[in-house]
Amino acid sequence: MDTSTSIVIFGASGDLTWRKLIPALYNNFKKGRLHDCANIVGFARRDWSDEFFQTRLREGVEKFSADTFDQAIWDDFTTRLHYFRGNLTKADDFERLDDYLHQLDNKQNPVIASEAKQSPSQTAEIASSQKNAPRNDSAAANRLYYLATAPSFYGSTANYLGEAQMTTQEEGWRRIIIEKPFGRDLASAEELNAAVHAAFEESQVYRIDHYLGKETAQNILFFRFANTIFEPIWNRRYVNSVQISVAESVEVGERAGYYDKSGVLRDMFQNHLFQLLALVAMESPASFNADAIRNEKAKVFQSIRPVDLNDTVLAQYEGYCETEGVAPDSRTPTYAALKLFIDNWRWQGVPFYLRSGKALKHKNTEIIIEFQRPPHLMFDLPAGNDFTPNVLSICIQPDEGIHLRFEAKVPDSDQDMRSVNMEFHYDESFDGTPIPEAYERLLLEALDGDASLFTRADEIEAAWRAIDPVINGWADRSHPKLATHQKGEWGPQAATDLLARDGHRWRFGCVEHRLS
Ligand code: BG6
């Protein structure tokens, strides 16, 4: 079957398109993975020409993917880039867009193209006569819509696409990718899901969480389920606690306007940290299929015990309120740490400690599995020497890899022991093969129709259901004041105390290794 696929990016003049989407598409093109993708159409309000759009996008690729930029390949890629000036709030503009896409499809069709060559004046005529006509059985014109707009346009854009009959699948598939944030609480997420479902079937919807596109996040399922040695101990009998840390060294910067209305729980926990949590905690799916995987992830969110507010710490880095765009008396948390439990047989009683913040000491995303102490220890520990349990660190970024710490006897000693490290690093094991940007994989998967790396409606809602009470609990001003911490620290003292209460401490498996 001849196929031509058009990707339409709504919000094409924005940062995401320039910084992430086009570099990702360009890199996929360079790797020969976009055979069917005939057109990439940027939809935005600005009065730009195709040439201006292409030049701007080239600058983006040169800047954000400098290592892979190649002028000859760009010249080929750029022939697919088109700009369509339109307004997201005008139904007519969606109709015009649909006509335009049909014209582009027809250009891909050799019969139409050769007829058009004979008589340029016929081009528009042919295009319009084709508009609502079913295409030749041997051809399919697919469409991938990407909502890279402000979130307030997600529901209405889906609605306009539906009204313009741009979501029906007679002439090829129709899919929609929706950027985060997907709602700002359970009610708004439900509302948005309802709006999207009025125009698209759930199977057509691809909700982005770029953490799922990260190689190291994808590797969690391979690590757990393509090996036999870890899964038997991946439960409450052997695991003492789990930590998930997503530390960022950047401040809120130019995103303050958005961030101050959002805060770390919405910006990072409901999506990224919870997705990592699900990958670590889920049961084994029966197959590597989108619904099988997402069924298991949804069950994790549904099993989260309501979080006790006493097990939460929220904080702001000092100086946050002086950032342009932040309210001077803002109580928006830039840091959060919390303890939660998953009420099922596998994880009963195992604390999961999650933390994330901005303006912290280093960028570091890692998952730590701390195992139980041996049931009986026959070795003498030197006085004051605490026993170190086995610790498995899954380093998501920046130093991607996996470390396992275990105890070893110090040579030439009687029974001294020390923790040593067994390591896997991507760059060493895979000969320096660069780890692709998350958006590269995500765009490919959506083009391929595989939604495993995208979040489903029920997952999103279950995640909001778990985090909303924490956000609401803290919104109540009678709750203790936000903690503060200095920039460049690992967070507030209260977060250290949260674990110390349980006899734990935050671990830095990957960072310790990197800095040692
Ligand atoms: C985004 C958040 O979703 O993820 C940002 O909105 C955050 O605030 C970013 O900085 C972190 O992503 P990464 O890939 O740099 O860890």
Short mmCIF file of C-alpha atoms and ligand atoms in Angstrom, two decimals:
data_model
loop_
_atom_site.label_atom_id
_atom_site.label_comp_id
_atom_site.label_asym_id
_atom_site.label_seq_id
_atom_site.Cartn_x
_atom_site.Cartn_y
_atom_site.Cartn_z
CA MET A 1 0.00 0.00 0.00
CA ASP A 2 1.32 3.49 -0.89
CA THR A 3 1.28 5.64 2.16
CA SER A 4 2.06 9.23 2.72
CA THR A 5 1.97 10.60 6.19
CA SER A 6 1.66 14.22 7.19
CA ILE A 7 2.65 15.42 10.62
CA VAL A 8 0.86 18.60 11.60
CA ILE A 9 2.39 20.51 14.48
CA PHE A 10 0.00 22.96 16.12
CA GLY A 11 1.94 25.65 17.93
CA ALA A 12 4.75 25.42 15.38
CA SER A 13 6.25 28.82 16.15
CA GLY A 14 6.90 27.83 19.76
CA ASP A 15 9.91 26.67 21.65
CA LEU A 16 9.08 22.97 21.75
CA THR A 17 8.93 22.68 17.96
CA TRP A 18 12.21 24.47 17.49
CA ARG A 19 14.09 22.93 20.36
CA LYS A 20 12.82 19.34 20.45
CA LEU A 21 10.36 18.23 17.78
CA ILE A 22 12.15 19.24 14.60
CA PRO A 23 15.59 18.10 15.80
CA ALA A 24 13.98 14.75 16.71
CA LEU A 25 12.28 14.44 13.32
CA TYR A 26 15.44 15.50 11.53
CA ASN A 27 17.49 12.86 13.39
CA ASN A 28 14.95 10.18 12.57
CA PHE A 29 15.04 11.27 8.95
CA LYS A 30 18.83 11.10 8.97
CA LYS A 31 18.64 7.56 10.34
CA GLY A 32 16.35 6.63 7.44
CA ARG A 33 13.30 6.13 9.65
CA LEU A 34 10.84 8.52 8.09
CA HIS A 35 10.18 6.87 4.74
CA ASP A 36 6.45 7.41 4.84
CA CYS A 37 6.56 10.84 6.31
CA ALA A 38 6.01 13.07 3.34
CA ASN A 39 5.09 16.36 4.95
CA ILE A 40 5.65 18.16 8.19
CA VAL A 41 3.27 21.07 8.41
CA GLY A 42 3.71 23.75 11.04
CA PHE A 43 0.46 25.48 12.00
CA ALA A 44 0.74 28.81 13.81
CA ARG A 45 -0.60 32.34 13.74
CA ARG A 46 2.50 34.26 12.77
CA ASP A 47 2.85 35.61 9.29
CA TRP A 48 5.72 33.39 8.19
CA SER A 49 6.62 31.93 4.82
CA ASP A 50 7.77 28.35 4.25
CA GLU A 51 11.29 29.70 3.74
CA PHE A 52 11.31 31.66 6.99
CA PHE A 53 9.96 28.64 8.87
CA GLN A 54 12.56 26.36 7.34
CA THR A 55 15.41 28.74 8.16
CA ARG A 56 14.29 29.08 11.75
CA LEU A 57 14.03 25.32 12.11
CA ARG A 58 17.45 24.82 10.60
CA GLU A 59 18.89 27.17 13.23
CA GLY A 60 17.15 25.04 15.87
CA VAL A 61 18.69 21.83 14.59
CA GLU A 62 22.12 23.47 14.29
CA LYS A 63 21.81 24.67 17.85
CA PHE A 64 20.18 21.73 19.62
CA SER A 65 21.53 18.88 17.57
CA ALA A 66 24.84 20.33 16.46
CA ASP A 67 26.56 16.93 16.40
CA THR A 68 24.20 15.48 13.85
CA PHE A 69 23.57 18.46 11.57
CA ASP A 70 24.49 17.78 7.97
CA GLN A 71 23.68 20.37 5.31
CA ALA A 72 23.03 17.87 2.50
CA ILE A 73 20.63 15.85 4.63
CA TRP A 74 18.97 19.01 5.84
CA ASP A 75 18.42 20.13 2.24
CA ASP A 76 16.58 16.90 1.58
CA PHE A 77 14.64 17.05 4.84
CA THR A 78 13.63 20.66 4.36
CA THR A 79 11.60 19.88 1.23
CA ARG A 80 9.10 18.24 3.58
CA LEU A 81 8.69 21.28 5.82
CA HIS A 82 5.72 23.53 5.19
CA TYR A 83 4.21 26.39 7.09
CA PHE A 84 0.48 26.96 7.36
CA ARG A 85 -0.75 30.21 8.84
CA GLY A 86 -3.84 29.60 10.92
CA ASN A 87 -5.66 30.52 14.07
CA LEU A 88 -6.45 27.81 16.59
CA THR A 89 -9.74 29.45 17.49
CA LYS A 90 -11.17 29.60 13.96
CA ALA A 91 -13.09 26.62 12.64
CA ASP A 92 -12.52 27.86 9.08
CA ASP A 93 -8.79 27.58 9.50
CA PHE A 94 -9.11 23.87 10.22
CA GLU A 95 -11.15 23.42 7.03
CA ARG A 96 -8.49 25.32 5.11
CA LEU A 97 -5.84 23.17 6.71
CA ASP A 98 -7.67 20.04 5.64
CA ASP A 99 -7.78 21.30 2.03
CA TYR A 100 -4.13 22.13 2.20
CA LEU A 101 -3.25 18.67 3.49
CA HIS A 102 -5.25 17.11 0.66
CA GLN A 103 -3.30 19.19 -1.81
CA LEU A 104 -0.06 18.00 -0.30
CA ASP A 105 -1.30 14.40 -0.45
CA ASN A 106 -2.19 14.79 -4.06
CA LYS A 107 1.29 16.02 -4.81
CA GLN A 108 2.52 12.71 -3.48
CA ASN A 109 0.24 10.85 -5.86
CA PRO A 110 2.15 10.39 -9.14
CA VAL A 111 -1.00 10.26 -11.30
CA ILE A 112 -2.31 13.50 -9.97
CA ALA A 113 1.15 15.02 -10.08
CA SER A 114 1.66 14.20 -13.75
CA GLU A 115 -1.79 15.54 -14.64
CA ALA A 116 -0.99 18.67 -12.72
CA LYS A 117 2.21 19.08 -14.71
CA GLN A 118 0.24 19.23 -17.94
CA SER A 119 -1.99 21.97 -16.69
CA PRO A 120 -1.01 23.97 -13.65
CA SER A 121 -4.46 25.53 -13.51
CA GLN A 122 -5.90 22.09 -12.95
CA THR A 123 -3.94 21.58 -9.74
CA ALA A 124 -6.39 23.38 -7.50
CA GLU A 125 -9.32 21.85 -9.30
CA ILE A 126 -7.99 18.34 -8.91
CA ALA A 127 -7.12 18.99 -5.33
CA SER A 128 -10.56 20.25 -4.48
CA SER A 129 -12.31 17.46 -6.37
CA GLN A 130 -10.21 15.01 -4.35
CA LYS A 131 -10.93 16.61 -1.06
CA ASN A 132 -13.80 14.56 0.10
CA ALA A 133 -13.46 11.80 -2.41
CA PRO A 134 -12.21 8.49 -1.06
CA ARG A 135 -8.64 7.97 -2.09
CA ASN A 136 -7.48 5.20 -4.32
CA ASP A 137 -7.54 1.87 -2.41
CA SER A 138 -3.84 1.46 -2.89
CA ALA A 139 -3.03 4.79 -1.22
CA ALA A 140 -3.39 5.98 2.34
CA ALA A 141 -2.91 9.49 3.61
CA ASN A 142 -2.17 9.36 7.30
CA ARG A 143 -2.11 12.26 9.70
CA LEU A 144 -0.33 12.72 12.97
CA TYR A 145 -1.48 15.85 14.79
CA TYR A 146 0.87 17.19 17.44
CA LEU A 147 -0.50 19.60 20.02
CA ALA A 148 2.50 21.71 20.95
CA THR A 149 0.28 24.65 21.88
CA ALA A 150 -0.53 26.21 25.22
CA PRO A 151 -2.50 23.60 27.23
CA SER A 152 -5.62 25.77 27.20
CA PHE A 153 -5.99 24.94 23.47
CA TYR A 154 -5.77 21.14 23.75
CA GLY A 155 -9.48 20.45 24.15
CA SER A 156 -10.69 23.04 21.64
CA THR A 157 -8.15 21.98 18.98
CA ALA A 158 -9.29 18.37 19.29
CA ASN A 159 -12.84 19.62 18.96
CA TYR A 160 -12.14 21.68 15.81
CA LEU A 161 -10.34 18.72 14.24
CA GLY A 162 -13.40 16.59 14.94
CA GLU A 163 -15.81 19.17 13.54
CA ALA A 164 -13.74 19.45 10.36
CA GLN A 165 -14.00 15.64 9.94
CA MET A 166 -10.25 15.44 10.28
CA THR A 167 -10.33 12.60 12.79
CA THR A 168 -12.14 9.93 10.78
CA GLN A 169 -9.95 7.15 9.48
CA GLU A 170 -11.36 6.18 6.08
CA GLU A 171 -8.44 7.64 4.11
CA GLY A 172 -5.70 6.57 6.46
CA TRP A 173 -5.07 6.69 10.17
CA ARG A 174 -5.52 9.82 12.29
CA ARG A 175 -3.63 10.17 15.56
CA ILE A 176 -3.10 12.97 18.02
CA ILE A 177 -0.15 13.57 20.32
CA ILE A 178 -0.90 15.73 23.32
CA GLU A 179 1.90 17.40 25.21
CA LYS A 180 2.00 17.70 28.95
CA PRO A 181 0.61 19.03 31.21
CA PHE A 182 -2.52 16.95 30.84
CA GLY A 183 -4.77 18.84 33.22
CA ARG A 184 -3.83 20.53 36.47
CA ASP A 185 -5.90 18.27 38.71
CA LEU A 186 -8.24 15.32 38.43
CA ALA A 187 -11.28 17.38 37.44
CA SER A 188 -9.52 19.22 34.61
CA ALA A 189 -7.87 16.00 33.37
CA GLU A 190 -11.27 14.30 33.24
CA GLU A 191 -12.69 17.27 31.41
CA LEU A 192 -9.85 17.24 28.90
CA ASN A 193 -10.16 13.49 28.38
CA ALA A 194 -13.87 13.94 27.69
CA ALA A 195 -13.17 16.73 25.17
CA VAL A 196 -10.52 14.67 23.39
CA HIS A 197 -12.72 11.57 23.36
CA ALA A 198 -15.53 13.52 21.74
CA ALA A 199 -13.33 13.75 18.63
CA PHE A 200 -10.89 10.82 18.90
CA GLU A 201 -11.06 7.21 20.04
CA GLU A 202 -8.66 6.49 22.91
CA SER A 203 -6.65 4.29 20.51
CA GLN A 204 -5.90 7.42 18.45
CA VAL A 205 -4.59 9.40 21.43
CA TYR A 206 -0.92 9.60 22.42
CA ARG A 207 -0.31 11.59 25.62
CA ILE A 208 3.33 12.56 26.02
CA ASP A 209 5.42 12.01 29.08
CA HIS A 210 8.90 12.49 27.73
CA TYR A 211 10.37 10.44 30.61
CA LEU A 212 8.91 7.35 28.95
CA GLY A 213 10.94 8.18 25.85
CA LYS A 214 14.20 8.10 27.79
CA GLU A 215 16.26 5.01 26.98
CA THR A 216 17.04 4.37 30.61
CA ALA A 217 13.39 4.50 31.61
CA GLN A 218 12.54 2.05 28.83
CA ASN A 219 15.35 -0.16 30.02
CA ILE A 220 13.68 -0.67 33.40
CA LEU A 221 11.25 -3.17 31.89
CA PHE A 222 14.08 -4.94 30.07
CA PHE A 223 16.18 -5.04 33.21
CA ARG A 224 13.31 -6.49 35.22
CA PHE A 225 11.68 -8.80 32.72
CA ALA A 226 14.42 -9.87 30.30
CA ASN A 227 16.52 -11.24 33.16
CA THR A 228 15.66 -13.96 35.63
CA ILE A 229 17.85 -12.93 38.53
CA PHE A 230 16.17 -9.72 39.68
CA GLU A 231 12.46 -10.44 39.58
CA PRO A 232 12.45 -13.10 42.34
CA ILE A 233 13.82 -10.55 44.81
CA TRP A 234 11.81 -7.58 43.52
CA ASN A 235 9.30 -7.54 46.35
CA ARG A 236 8.68 -6.82 50.01
CA ARG A 237 10.57 -9.94 51.16
CA TYR A 238 13.88 -8.63 49.83
CA VAL A 239 13.39 -4.93 49.20
CA ASN A 240 13.60 -2.66 52.19
CA SER A 241 12.76 0.63 50.48
CA VAL A 242 12.76 2.35 47.12
CA GLN A 243 13.88 5.90 46.36
CA ILE A 244 13.13 7.85 43.21
CA SER A 245 14.98 11.14 42.88
CA VAL A 246 14.70 13.62 40.06
CA ALA A 247 17.06 16.42 41.02
CA GLU A 248 17.57 19.40 38.75
CA SER A 249 20.25 22.03 39.09
CA VAL A 250 18.41 24.57 36.92
CA GLU A 251 16.15 27.21 38.41
CA VAL A 252 12.73 28.04 37.02
CA GLY A 253 14.19 30.77 34.81
CA GLU A 254 12.02 31.99 31.96
CA ARG A 255 9.28 29.46 32.67
CA ALA A 256 8.40 31.20 35.94
CA GLY A 257 4.99 32.34 34.67
CA TYR A 258 3.89 28.76 34.05
CA TYR A 259 5.80 27.23 36.93
CA ASP A 260 4.49 29.51 39.64
CA LYS A 261 0.95 28.35 38.88
CA SER A 262 2.03 24.76 38.78
CA GLY A 263 4.73 23.83 41.27
CA VAL A 264 6.77 20.70 41.54
CA LEU A 265 3.96 18.26 42.38
CA ARG A 266 2.10 19.01 39.16
CA ASP A 267 5.18 19.68 37.07
CA MET A 268 7.16 16.56 38.02
CA PHE A 269 5.38 14.16 40.37
CA GLN A 270 2.01 13.46 38.77
CA ASN A 271 3.77 12.62 35.52
CA HIS A 272 7.49 11.88 35.47
CA LEU A 273 8.10 10.53 38.97
CA PHE A 274 4.89 8.53 38.93
CA GLN A 275 5.76 7.00 35.57
CA LEU A 276 9.13 5.90 36.94
CA LEU A 277 7.34 4.58 40.01
CA ALA A 278 4.98 2.56 37.83
CA LEU A 279 7.84 1.04 35.82
CA VAL A 280 9.58 -0.03 39.00
CA ALA A 281 6.53 -1.29 40.84
CA MET A 282 4.30 -2.84 38.14
CA GLU A 283 3.66 -6.53 37.66
CA SER A 284 4.96 -8.25 34.58
CA PRO A 285 2.69 -7.60 31.59
CA ALA A 286 1.74 -10.66 29.56
CA SER A 287 3.08 -9.10 26.37
CA PHE A 288 5.03 -6.10 25.15
CA ASN A 289 1.86 -4.50 23.99
CA ALA A 290 0.59 -1.02 24.78
CA ASP A 291 -2.52 -2.04 26.61
CA ALA A 292 -0.91 -4.93 28.47
CA ILE A 293 1.77 -2.55 29.76
CA ARG A 294 -0.59 0.27 30.55
CA ASN A 295 -3.01 -2.01 32.37
CA GLU A 296 -0.25 -2.90 34.80
CA LYS A 297 0.88 0.70 35.23
CA ALA A 298 -2.66 1.86 35.90
CA LYS A 299 -2.97 -0.79 38.63
CA VAL A 300 0.05 0.67 40.41
CA PHE A 301 -1.53 4.13 40.52
CA GLN A 302 -4.81 2.66 41.69
CA SER A 303 -2.98 0.88 44.52
CA ILE A 304 -1.25 3.94 45.96
CA ARG A 305 -2.43 4.34 49.54
CA PRO A 306 -3.66 7.90 50.28
CA VAL A 307 -0.51 9.81 51.16
CA ASP A 308 -0.31 11.00 54.76
CA LEU A 309 0.48 14.73 54.75
CA ASN A 310 2.88 14.12 57.62
CA ASP A 311 4.90 12.09 55.14
CA THR A 312 5.33 15.03 52.79
CA VAL A 313 7.80 17.89 52.70
CA LEU A 314 7.41 20.87 50.42
CA ALA A 315 10.01 23.56 50.02
CA GLN A 316 11.17 26.49 47.96
CA TYR A 317 14.70 27.41 47.09
CA GLU A 318 15.83 30.73 48.49
CA GLY A 319 15.45 33.54 46.02
CA TYR A 320 12.62 31.87 44.10
CA CYS A 321 10.18 34.67 44.95
CA GLU A 322 12.54 37.25 43.46
CA THR A 323 12.37 35.56 40.05
CA GLU A 324 10.64 37.62 37.38
CA GLY A 325 7.16 36.24 36.86
CA VAL A 326 6.87 34.79 40.38
CA ALA A 327 4.47 36.33 42.90
CA PRO A 328 6.49 37.98 45.71
CA ASP A 329 4.55 35.99 48.32
CA SER A 330 4.39 32.80 46.28
CA ARG A 331 3.93 29.54 48.18
CA THR A 332 4.58 27.43 45.11
CA PRO A 333 6.85 24.53 46.03
CA THR A 334 9.95 24.04 43.92
CA TYR A 335 10.93 20.97 45.93
CA ALA A 336 8.92 18.08 47.30
CA ALA A 337 9.72 14.83 49.04
CA LEU A 338 7.17 12.28 50.08
CA LYS A 339 6.73 8.76 51.29
CA LEU A 340 4.05 6.54 49.83
CA PHE A 341 2.96 2.93 50.00
CA ILE A 342 1.55 0.65 47.37
CA ASP A 343 -1.15 -1.56 48.76
CA ASN A 344 -0.68 -4.87 47.03
CA TRP A 345 0.94 -8.21 47.84
CA ARG A 346 4.25 -7.39 46.23
CA TRP A 347 4.88 -4.09 47.97
CA GLN A 348 2.93 -4.17 51.23
CA GLY A 349 4.89 -2.24 53.86
CA VAL A 350 7.73 -1.11 51.56
CA PRO A 351 8.17 2.66 51.69
CA PHE A 352 8.68 4.45 48.38
CA TYR A 353 10.44 7.78 48.88
CA LEU A 354 10.09 10.25 46.03
CA ARG A 355 11.78 13.62 45.73
CA SER A 356 12.32 16.26 43.11
CA GLY A 357 13.38 19.86 43.04
CA LYS A 358 14.98 22.67 41.14
CA ALA A 359 18.15 24.61 42.00
CA LEU A 360 19.63 21.52 43.65
CA LYS A 361 23.26 20.54 43.75
CA HIS A 362 23.43 18.47 40.56
CA LYS A 363 21.17 17.20 37.86
CA ASN A 364 20.59 13.60 38.78
CA THR A 365 17.71 11.23 38.15
CA GLU A 366 17.99 7.86 39.76
CA ILE A 367 16.07 5.00 41.24
CA ILE A 368 17.50 3.26 44.27
CA ILE A 369 16.39 -0.14 45.41
CA GLU A 370 17.66 -0.76 48.91
CA PHE A 371 17.57 -4.42 49.89
CA GLN A 372 16.98 -5.94 53.31
CA ARG A 373 19.81 -6.73 55.66
CA PRO A 374 20.84 -10.38 55.74
CA PRO A 375 18.61 -12.15 58.28
CA HIS A 376 21.61 -13.11 60.37
CA LEU A 377 25.01 -11.45 60.20
CA MET A 378 27.85 -13.63 61.46
CA PHE A 379 30.61 -11.05 60.89
CA ASP A 380 31.71 -8.59 63.54
CA LEU A 381 31.14 -5.03 62.50
CA PRO A 382 33.69 -2.56 63.87
CA ALA A 383 32.07 -0.46 66.59
CA GLY A 384 29.98 2.35 65.14
CA ASN A 385 30.19 0.90 61.66
CA ASP A 386 26.71 0.65 60.28
CA PHE A 387 26.04 -2.27 58.00
CA THR A 388 25.50 -1.21 54.38
CA PRO A 389 22.69 -3.06 52.67
CA ASN A 390 22.88 -4.03 49.00
CA VAL A 391 21.84 -1.09 46.89
CA LEU A 392 20.87 -1.17 43.25
CA SER A 393 21.01 2.24 41.54
CA ILE A 394 19.34 2.72 38.20
CA CYS A 395 20.83 5.91 36.83
CA ILE A 396 18.34 7.47 34.47
CA GLN A 397 20.46 10.55 33.74
CA PRO A 398 22.95 12.05 33.23
CA ASP A 399 25.43 9.17 33.68
CA GLU A 400 23.18 6.46 32.30
CA GLY A 401 23.80 3.05 33.76
CA ILE A 402 23.17 0.63 36.59
CA HIS A 403 25.22 0.04 39.74
CA LEU A 404 24.97 -2.71 42.28
CA ARG A 405 26.69 -2.22 45.59
CA PHE A 406 27.56 -5.26 47.60
CA GLU A 407 29.86 -6.10 50.45
CA ALA A 408 33.34 -7.51 49.90
CA LYS A 409 36.05 -8.62 52.28
CA VAL A 410 38.94 -6.17 52.52
CA PRO A 411 42.08 -8.04 51.45
CA ASP A 412 44.55 -8.90 54.13
CA SER A 413 42.08 -8.27 56.93
CA ASP A 414 40.42 -10.68 59.28
CA GLN A 415 36.82 -9.84 58.60
CA ASP A 416 36.68 -6.24 57.52
CA MET A 417 34.27 -5.57 54.73
CA ARG A 418 33.66 -2.72 52.39
CA SER A 419 31.01 -1.83 49.85
CA VAL A 420 32.11 -2.27 46.26
CA ASN A 421 30.40 -1.45 43.03
CA MET A 422 29.39 -3.59 40.06
CA GLU A 423 28.65 -1.29 37.17
CA PHE A 424 27.10 -1.03 33.77
CA HIS A 425 27.49 2.18 31.76
CA TYR A 426 25.78 2.71 28.45
CA ASP A 427 28.71 4.44 26.81
CA GLU A 428 31.12 1.62 27.69
CA SER A 429 28.82 -1.29 26.93
CA PHE A 430 27.38 0.11 23.71
CA ASP A 431 30.62 1.57 22.29
CA GLY A 432 29.62 5.15 22.82
CA THR A 433 26.42 4.85 20.75
CA PRO A 434 24.73 8.15 21.53
CA ILE A 435 21.57 7.90 23.56
CA PRO A 436 18.84 9.51 21.47
CA GLU A 437 16.63 12.30 22.72
CA ALA A 438 13.35 11.07 24.17
CA TYR A 439 11.30 12.82 21.46
CA GLU A 440 12.98 10.83 18.72
CA ARG A 441 11.66 7.54 20.05
CA LEU A 442 8.27 8.97 21.00
CA LEU A 443 7.60 10.40 17.55
CA LEU A 444 8.61 7.14 15.90
CA GLU A 445 6.36 5.11 18.17
CA ALA A 446 3.38 7.36 17.48
CA LEU A 447 4.02 7.10 13.73
CA ASP A 448 4.22 3.35 14.19
CA GLY A 449 0.96 3.22 16.13
CA ASP A 450 2.54 1.84 19.28
CA ALA A 451 1.22 3.63 22.35
CA SER A 452 3.27 1.73 24.96
CA LEU A 453 5.34 4.81 25.72
CA PHE A 454 2.33 7.10 26.08
CA THR A 455 -0.05 7.48 28.97
CA ARG A 456 -3.62 6.29 28.77
CA ALA A 457 -6.63 8.24 30.02
CA ASP A 458 -7.19 6.03 33.08
CA GLU A 459 -3.50 6.17 34.07
CA ILE A 460 -3.49 9.95 33.97
CA GLU A 461 -6.64 10.18 36.04
CA ALA A 462 -5.45 7.63 38.60
CA ALA A 463 -2.18 9.55 38.97
CA TRP A 464 -4.06 12.80 39.60
CA ARG A 465 -6.31 11.01 42.07
CA ALA A 466 -3.22 10.08 44.08
CA ILE A 467 -1.48 13.46 43.99
CA ASP A 468 -4.45 15.85 44.24
CA PRO A 469 -4.99 15.33 47.98
CA VAL A 470 -1.37 16.25 48.66
CA ILE A 471 -1.66 19.43 46.59
CA ASN A 472 -4.98 20.31 48.22
CA GLY A 473 -3.72 19.45 51.69
CA TRP A 474 -0.85 21.88 51.31
CA ALA A 475 -3.06 24.53 49.77
CA ASP A 476 -4.79 24.72 53.13
CA ARG A 477 -2.85 27.52 54.75
CA SER A 478 -3.14 26.01 58.21
CA HIS A 479 -0.64 23.42 57.05
CA PRO A 480 2.93 23.99 58.20
CA LYS A 481 4.88 26.60 56.33
CA LEU A 482 6.91 25.63 53.32
CA ALA A 483 10.50 24.75 54.13
CA THR A 484 13.28 26.58 52.35
CA HIS A 485 16.68 25.53 51.21
CA GLN A 486 19.69 27.24 49.75
CA LYS A 487 20.32 26.92 46.06
CA GLY A 488 22.91 24.28 45.32
CA GLU A 489 21.97 22.06 48.27
CA TRP A 490 20.24 18.71 48.01
CA GLY A 491 17.02 20.05 49.56
CA PRO A 492 15.70 21.05 52.97
CA GLN A 493 16.60 19.46 56.29
CA ALA A 494 12.98 18.35 56.65
CA ALA A 495 13.46 15.96 53.72
CA THR A 496 16.47 14.41 55.43
CA ASP A 497 14.43 14.09 58.62
CA LEU A 498 11.57 12.41 56.73
CA LEU A 499 13.81 9.44 56.00
CA ALA A 500 15.79 9.58 59.23
CA ARG A 501 12.52 8.96 61.10
CA ASP A 502 12.42 5.54 59.43
CA GLY A 503 16.13 4.85 59.89
CA HIS A 504 16.88 5.65 56.23
CA ARG A 505 18.85 8.26 54.37
CA TRP A 506 18.72 9.58 50.85
CA ARG A 507 21.22 7.71 48.77
CA PHE A 508 23.20 9.00 45.84
CA GLY A 509 24.32 5.85 44.09
CA CYS A 510 25.07 7.42 40.74
CA VAL A 511 26.23 10.84 41.89
CA GLU A 512 28.56 9.41 44.53
CA HIS A 513 30.07 7.23 41.92
CA ARG A 514 30.39 10.06 39.40
CA LEU A 515 31.96 12.47 41.81
CA SER A 516 34.26 9.96 43.47
C1 BG6 B 1 9.47 19.03 32.24
C2 BG6 B 1 9.20 20.00 33.34
O1 BG6 B 1 8.37 18.22 31.99
O2 BG6 B 1 10.57 18.20 32.61
C3 BG6 B 1 10.42 20.83 33.63
O3 BG6 B 1 8.13 20.84 32.96
C4 BG6 B 1 11.60 19.94 33.91
O4 BG6 B 1 10.20 21.71 34.71
C5 BG6 B 1 11.77 18.91 32.82
O5 BG6 B 1 12.75 20.78 33.97
C6 BG6 B 1 12.83 17.90 33.20
O6 BG6 B 1 13.10 17.08 32.10
P1 BG6 B 1 14.52 16.42 31.91
O7 BG6 B 1 14.36 15.58 30.70
O8 BG6 B 1 15.50 17.52 31.74
O9 BG6 B 1 14.78 15.64 33.15
#
